[in-house]
Tab-separated table of N, CA and C in Angstrom:
chain	number	residue	atom	x	y	z
G	1	MET	N	0.853	-1.173	0.000
G	1	MET	CA	0.000	0.000	0.000
G	1	MET	C	0.898	1.236	0.000
G	2	GLU	N	0.513	2.216	-0.767
G	2	GLU	CA	1.212	3.498	-0.812
G	2	GLU	C	0.522	4.478	0.138
G	3	PHE	N	1.258	5.492	0.585
G	3	PHE	CA	0.710	6.480	1.510
G	3	PHE	C	-0.509	7.178	0.911
G	4	GLU	N	-0.464	7.468	-0.380
G	4	GLU	CA	-1.593	8.130	-1.043
G	4	GLU	C	-2.855	7.268	-0.974
G	5	ASP	N	-2.695	5.938	-1.103
G	5	ASP	CA	-3.835	5.021	-0.983
G	5	ASP	C	-4.397	5.042	0.434
G	6	PHE	N	-3.500	5.096	1.413
G	6	PHE	CA	-3.912	5.151	2.812
G	6	PHE	C	-4.687	6.437	3.086
G	7	ILE	N	-4.200	7.559	2.561
G	7	ILE	CA	-4.900	8.835	2.729
G	7	ILE	C	-6.271	8.780	2.066
G	8	SER	N	-6.339	8.214	0.874
G	8	SER	CA	-7.619	8.093	0.170
G	8	SER	C	-8.605	7.250	0.975
G	9	ALA	N	-8.136	6.137	1.522
G	9	ALA	CA	-9.000	5.286	2.346
G	9	ALA	C	-9.454	6.034	3.596
G	10	THR	N	-8.552	6.809	4.190
G	10	THR	CA	-8.902	7.615	5.364
G	10	THR	C	-9.996	8.611	5.018
G	11	CYS	N	-9.874	9.280	3.880
G	11	CYS	CA	-10.900	10.240	3.445
G	11	CYS	C	-12.238	9.544	3.218
G	12	ASN	N	-12.217	8.333	2.670
G	12	ASN	CA	-13.463	7.575	2.477
G	12	ASN	C	-14.137	7.275	3.809
G	13	ILE	N	-13.351	6.901	4.800
G	13	ILE	CA	-13.907	6.620	6.128
G	13	ILE	C	-14.469	7.893	6.745
G	14	LEU	N	-13.751	9.002	6.607
G	14	LEU	CA	-14.248	10.278	7.130
G	14	LEU	C	-15.548	10.680	6.448
G	15	GLU	N	-15.652	10.419	5.160
G	15	GLU	CA	-16.876	10.733	4.416
G	15	GLU	C	-18.062	9.934	4.965
G	16	GLU	N	-17.824	8.666	5.274
G	16	GLU	CA	-18.890	7.791	5.778
G	16	GLU	C	-19.240	8.060	7.238
G	17	ASP	N	-18.217	8.196	8.081
G	17	ASP	CA	-18.428	8.211	9.532
G	17	ASP	C	-18.272	9.578	10.187
G	18	GLY	N	-17.615	10.523	9.520
G	18	GLY	CA	-17.372	11.837	10.104
G	18	GLY	C	-16.122	11.859	10.966
G	19	PHE	N	-15.708	13.051	11.316
G	19	PHE	CA	-14.487	13.224	12.103
G	19	PHE	C	-14.647	12.696	13.529
G	20	ALA	N	-15.779	12.941	14.152
G	20	ALA	CA	-15.966	12.581	15.561
G	20	ALA	C	-15.834	11.083	15.804
G	21	ALA	N	-16.173	10.267	14.810
G	21	ALA	CA	-16.132	8.814	14.973
G	21	ALA	C	-14.810	8.197	14.518
G	22	TYR	N	-13.885	9.014	14.011
G	22	TYR	CA	-12.641	8.458	13.457
G	22	TYR	C	-11.757	7.892	14.568
G	23	LEU	N	-11.264	6.681	14.362
G	23	LEU	CA	-10.382	6.014	15.322
G	23	LEU	C	-8.952	5.985	14.793
G	24	PRO	N	-7.958	6.045	15.682
G	24	PRO	CA	-6.569	5.973	15.229
G	24	PRO	C	-6.344	4.707	14.399
G	25	THR	N	-5.636	4.874	13.300
G	25	THR	CA	-5.419	3.777	12.365
G	25	THR	C	-3.942	3.712	12.000
G	26	LEU	N	-3.400	2.491	11.983
G	26	LEU	CA	-1.994	2.269	11.642
G	26	LEU	C	-1.908	1.335	10.444
G	27	TYR	N	-0.886	1.512	9.641
G	27	TYR	CA	-0.547	0.544	8.600
G	27	TYR	C	0.901	0.152	8.834
G	28	ALA	N	1.099	-1.104	9.195
G	28	ALA	CA	2.447	-1.603	9.470
G	28	ALA	C	2.468	-3.104	9.202
G	29	GLY	N	3.565	-3.574	8.684
G	29	GLY	CA	3.692	-5.002	8.419
G	29	GLY	C	2.672	-5.518	7.424
G	30	GLY	N	2.222	-4.646	6.524
G	30	GLY	CA	1.248	-5.052	5.517
G	30	GLY	C	-0.170	-5.169	6.030
G	31	GLU	N	-0.421	-4.742	7.256
G	31	GLU	CA	-1.755	-4.844	7.846
G	31	GLU	C	-2.243	-3.491	8.334
G	32	ILE	N	-3.560	-3.314	8.284
G	32	ILE	CA	-4.199	-2.121	8.827
G	32	ILE	C	-4.744	-2.465	10.202
G	33	LEU	N	-4.435	-1.632	11.177
G	33	LEU	CA	-4.901	-1.826	12.550
G	33	LEU	C	-5.674	-0.592	12.981
G	34	VAL	N	-6.915	-0.792	13.393
G	34	VAL	CA	-7.732	0.285	13.951
G	34	VAL	C	-7.683	0.140	15.465
G	35	VAL	N	-7.299	1.205	16.148
G	35	VAL	CA	-7.157	1.169	17.605
G	35	VAL	C	-8.519	1.465	18.223
G	36	GLU	N	-9.091	0.456	18.852
G	36	GLU	CA	-10.408	0.593	19.480
G	36	GLU	C	-10.276	0.460	20.991
G	37	GLY	N	-11.327	0.833	21.695
G	37	GLY	CA	-11.363	0.656	23.141
G	37	GLY	C	-10.487	1.625	23.909
G	38	ILE	N	-10.229	2.780	23.346
G	38	ILE	CA	-9.410	3.780	24.038
G	38	ILE	C	-10.252	4.397	25.156
G	39	PRO	N	-9.764	4.379	26.390
G	39	PRO	CA	-10.528	5.001	27.480
G	39	PRO	C	-10.762	6.485	27.196
G	40	SER	N	-11.872	6.999	27.667
G	40	SER	CA	-12.201	8.411	27.424
G	40	SER	C	-11.182	9.353	28.062
G	41	SER	N	-10.432	8.866	29.032
G	41	SER	CA	-9.422	9.698	29.694
G	41	SER	C	-8.107	9.770	28.911
G	42	VAL	N	-8.000	9.007	27.812
G	42	VAL	CA	-6.774	8.968	27.010
G	42	VAL	C	-7.049	9.596	25.652
G	43	ALA	N	-6.248	10.574	25.269
G	43	ALA	CA	-6.386	11.206	23.954
G	43	ALA	C	-5.980	10.214	22.867
G	44	ASP	N	-6.638	10.295	21.719
G	44	ASP	CA	-6.294	9.419	20.597
G	44	ASP	C	-4.819	9.558	20.221
G	45	THR	N	-4.298	10.777	20.274
G	45	THR	CA	-2.892	10.998	19.933
G	45	THR	C	-1.962	10.295	20.926
G	46	ASP	N	-2.337	10.273	22.205
G	46	ASP	CA	-1.538	9.555	23.203
G	46	ASP	C	-1.604	8.051	22.962
G	47	ALA	N	-2.789	7.554	22.613
G	47	ALA	CA	-2.931	6.128	22.315
G	47	ALA	C	-2.028	5.741	21.145
G	48	LEU	N	-1.988	6.583	20.114
G	48	LEU	CA	-1.119	6.319	18.968
G	48	LEU	C	0.342	6.286	19.399
G	49	ASN	N	0.775	7.272	20.165
G	49	ASN	CA	2.164	7.311	20.636
G	49	ASN	C	2.509	6.098	21.487
G	50	ASN	N	1.562	5.642	22.301
G	50	ASN	CA	1.813	4.521	23.203
G	50	ASN	C	1.808	3.177	22.491
G	51	LEU	N	0.886	2.981	21.544
G	51	LEU	CA	0.723	1.680	20.893
G	51	LEU	C	1.509	1.538	19.600
G	52	GLY	N	1.796	2.649	18.939
G	52	GLY	CA	2.448	2.595	17.633
G	52	GLY	C	3.722	1.770	17.587
G	53	PRO	N	4.668	2.006	18.494
G	53	PRO	CA	5.914	1.242	18.444
G	53	PRO	C	5.707	-0.262	18.621
G	54	ASP	N	4.712	-0.664	19.404
G	54	ASP	CA	4.440	-2.088	19.605
G	54	ASP	C	3.996	-2.777	18.323
G	55	HIS	N	3.519	-1.992	17.360
G	55	HIS	CA	3.017	-2.546	16.101
G	55	HIS	C	3.916	-2.193	14.921
G	56	GLY	N	5.122	-1.728	15.203
G	56	GLY	CA	6.097	-1.469	14.149
G	56	GLY	C	6.044	-0.090	13.536
G	57	LEU	N	5.198	0.792	14.065
G	57	LEU	CA	5.123	2.145	13.523
G	57	LEU	C	6.466	2.838	13.712
G	58	GLY	N	6.990	3.389	12.654
G	58	GLY	CA	8.303	4.007	12.670
G	58	GLY	C	9.290	3.263	11.795
G	59	ALA	N	8.893	2.087	11.304
G	59	ALA	CA	9.704	1.377	10.317
G	59	ALA	C	9.374	1.948	8.938
G	60	PRO	N	10.310	1.890	8.001
G	60	PRO	CA	10.008	2.396	6.656
G	60	PRO	C	8.742	1.748	6.084
G	61	GLY	N	7.919	2.572	5.442
G	61	GLY	CA	6.694	2.072	4.821
G	61	GLY	C	5.523	1.946	5.772
G	62	THR	N	5.623	2.534	6.970
G	62	THR	CA	4.502	2.499	7.910
G	62	THR	C	3.800	3.849	7.909
G	63	PHE	N	2.483	3.808	8.170
G	63	PHE	CA	1.649	5.008	8.145
G	63	PHE	C	0.754	5.037	9.370
G	64	PHE	N	0.213	6.210	9.659
G	64	PHE	CA	-0.819	6.341	10.683
G	64	PHE	C	-1.749	7.474	10.303
G	65	ALA	N	-2.928	7.467	10.891
G	65	ALA	CA	-3.863	8.593	10.816
G	65	ALA	C	-4.576	8.655	12.157
G	66	VAL	N	-4.727	9.880	12.680
G	66	VAL	CA	-5.334	10.048	13.999
G	66	VAL	C	-6.056	11.389	14.054
G	67	LEU	N	-7.181	11.410	14.754
G	67	LEU	CA	-7.911	12.654	14.966
G	67	LEU	C	-7.110	13.499	15.950
G	68	ALA	N	-6.584	14.630	15.464
G	68	ALA	CA	-5.728	15.475	16.294
G	68	ALA	C	-6.476	16.664	16.871
G	69	SER	N	-7.584	17.035	16.257
G	69	SER	CA	-8.468	18.096	16.743
G	69	SER	C	-9.845	17.809	16.154
G	70	PRO	N	-10.889	18.473	16.614
G	70	PRO	CA	-12.241	18.114	16.165
G	70	PRO	C	-12.442	18.091	14.647
G	71	ASN	N	-11.674	18.876	13.895
G	71	ASN	CA	-11.868	18.944	12.451
G	71	ASN	C	-10.620	18.609	11.648
G	72	THR	N	-9.653	17.954	12.281
G	72	THR	CA	-8.402	17.645	11.585
G	72	THR	C	-7.914	16.246	11.933
G	73	VAL	N	-7.686	15.458	10.892
G	73	VAL	CA	-6.983	14.189	11.038
G	73	VAL	C	-5.568	14.422	10.534
G	74	VAL	N	-4.591	14.014	11.324
G	74	VAL	CA	-3.194	14.079	10.913
G	74	VAL	C	-2.789	12.678	10.475
G	75	ALA	N	-2.175	12.599	9.304
G	75	ALA	CA	-1.644	11.328	8.811
G	75	ALA	C	-0.144	11.489	8.634
G	76	GLY	N	0.577	10.407	8.834
G	76	GLY	CA	2.023	10.459	8.681
G	76	GLY	C	2.552	9.175	8.086
G	77	GLN	N	3.682	9.298	7.436
G	77	GLN	CA	4.368	8.118	6.910
G	77	GLN	C	5.835	8.205	7.271
G	78	PHE	N	6.428	7.029	7.514
G	78	PHE	CA	7.864	6.979	7.743
G	78	PHE	C	8.513	6.435	6.485
G	79	ALA	N	9.411	7.219	5.913
G	79	ALA	CA	10.131	6.831	4.704
G	79	ALA	C	11.626	6.930	4.978
G	80	SER	N	12.424	6.657	3.978
G	80	SER	CA	13.877	6.686	4.160
G	80	SER	C	14.384	8.065	4.568
G	81	THR	N	13.614	9.103	4.272
G	81	THR	CA	14.004	10.469	4.638
G	81	THR	C	13.444	10.897	5.985
G	82	GLY	N	12.729	10.011	6.665
G	82	GLY	CA	12.137	10.334	7.961
G	82	GLY	C	10.632	10.501	7.858
G	83	TRP	N	10.046	11.103	8.863
G	83	TRP	CA	8.595	11.276	8.923
G	83	TRP	C	8.133	12.396	8.002
G	84	GLN	N	6.985	12.167	7.364
G	84	GLN	CA	6.285	13.182	6.580
G	84	GLN	C	4.844	13.189	7.058
G	85	PHE	N	4.252	14.390	7.191
G	85	PHE	CA	2.921	14.538	7.762
G	85	PHE	C	2.012	15.330	6.837
G	86	VAL	N	0.719	15.029	6.924
G	86	VAL	CA	-0.305	15.820	6.233
G	86	VAL	C	-1.472	16.031	7.183
G	87	ASP	N	-2.180	17.133	6.969
G	87	ASP	CA	-3.447	17.390	7.651
G	87	ASP	C	-4.564	17.093	6.671
G	88	ILE	N	-5.618	16.457	7.151
G	88	ILE	CA	-6.815	16.205	6.349
G	88	ILE	C	-7.954	16.962	7.012
G	89	GLN	N	-8.556	17.874	6.253
G	89	GLN	CA	-9.653	18.691	6.768
G	89	GLN	C	-10.769	18.742	5.739
G	90	GLN	N	-11.977	19.028	6.215
G	90	GLN	CA	-13.120	19.183	5.318
G	90	GLN	C	-13.009	20.519	4.602
G	91	GLY	N	-13.130	20.501	3.282
G	91	GLY	CA	-13.143	21.726	2.489
G	91	GLY	C	-14.535	21.979	1.949
G	92	ASP	N	-14.678	23.019	1.148
G	92	ASP	CA	-15.982	23.365	0.572
G	92	ASP	C	-16.505	22.292	-0.373
G	93	SER	N	-15.601	21.599	-1.059
G	93	SER	CA	-16.042	20.582	-2.022
G	93	SER	C	-15.263	19.286	-1.845
G	94	GLY	N	-15.192	18.802	-0.628
G	94	GLY	CA	-14.472	17.565	-0.343
G	94	GLY	C	-13.385	17.794	0.685
G	95	PHE	N	-12.533	16.819	0.813
G	95	PHE	CA	-11.457	16.895	1.797
G	95	PHE	C	-10.232	17.569	1.200
G	96	VAL	N	-9.543	18.321	2.044
G	96	VAL	CA	-8.322	19.012	1.643
G	96	VAL	C	-7.168	18.366	2.399
G	97	VAL	N	-6.160	17.937	1.650
G	97	VAL	CA	-4.972	17.311	2.236
G	97	VAL	C	-3.799	18.251	2.004
G	98	THR	N	-3.182	18.696	3.098
G	98	THR	CA	-2.063	19.637	2.991
G	98	THR	C	-0.864	19.129	3.785
G	99	SER	N	0.320	19.421	3.295
G	99	SER	CA	1.542	19.071	4.022
G	99	SER	C	1.536	19.773	5.370
G	100	ALA	N	2.120	19.112	6.357
G	100	ALA	CA	2.119	19.664	7.712
G	100	ALA	C	3.482	19.453	8.358
G	101	GLU	N	3.755	20.271	9.339
G	101	GLU	CA	4.953	20.115	10.159
G	101	GLU	C	4.728	18.971	11.151
G	102	ARG	N	5.809	18.502	11.737
G	102	ARG	CA	5.716	17.464	12.768
G	102	ARG	C	4.868	18.004	13.919
G	103	PRO	N	3.786	17.301	14.275
G	103	PRO	CA	2.932	17.778	15.370
G	103	PRO	C	3.682	17.762	16.708
G	104	LEU	N	3.371	18.713	17.559
G	104	LEU	CA	4.020	18.788	18.867
G	104	LEU	C	3.713	17.567	19.725
G	105	TRP	N	2.539	16.964	19.543
G	105	TRP	CA	2.150	15.812	20.349
G	105	TRP	C	2.832	14.521	19.892
G	106	PHE	N	3.419	14.512	18.716
G	106	PHE	CA	3.979	13.285	18.131
G	106	PHE	C	5.324	12.966	18.765
G	107	ARG	N	5.437	11.772	19.378
G	107	ARG	CA	6.645	11.411	20.129
G	107	ARG	C	7.459	10.278	19.510
G	108	LEU	N	7.066	9.778	18.356
G	108	LEU	CA	7.797	8.640	17.779
G	108	LEU	C	8.969	9.096	16.937
């Protein structure tokens, strides 16, 4: 799977379920993992930081997407040049995907 395919799939899920229902999602080892059962006291971004390394996140060719604010999903990929990030937000005529800086909450 390519990062662009992962972003496209993420946008499809957002279209169906909305931002509020989006769950942290990882792609590692050729598998997609949706992180469920996160306690309400734990932020989705913290869950990603805590669970990601256990599932290989940070190896080349791994991706993630997580709800970082009520209207923004941050997606990232690890490539040979390091981490690359994008923000996914609702636009006037669909989703807008823009390059982003490393989020302050991201610890991997």
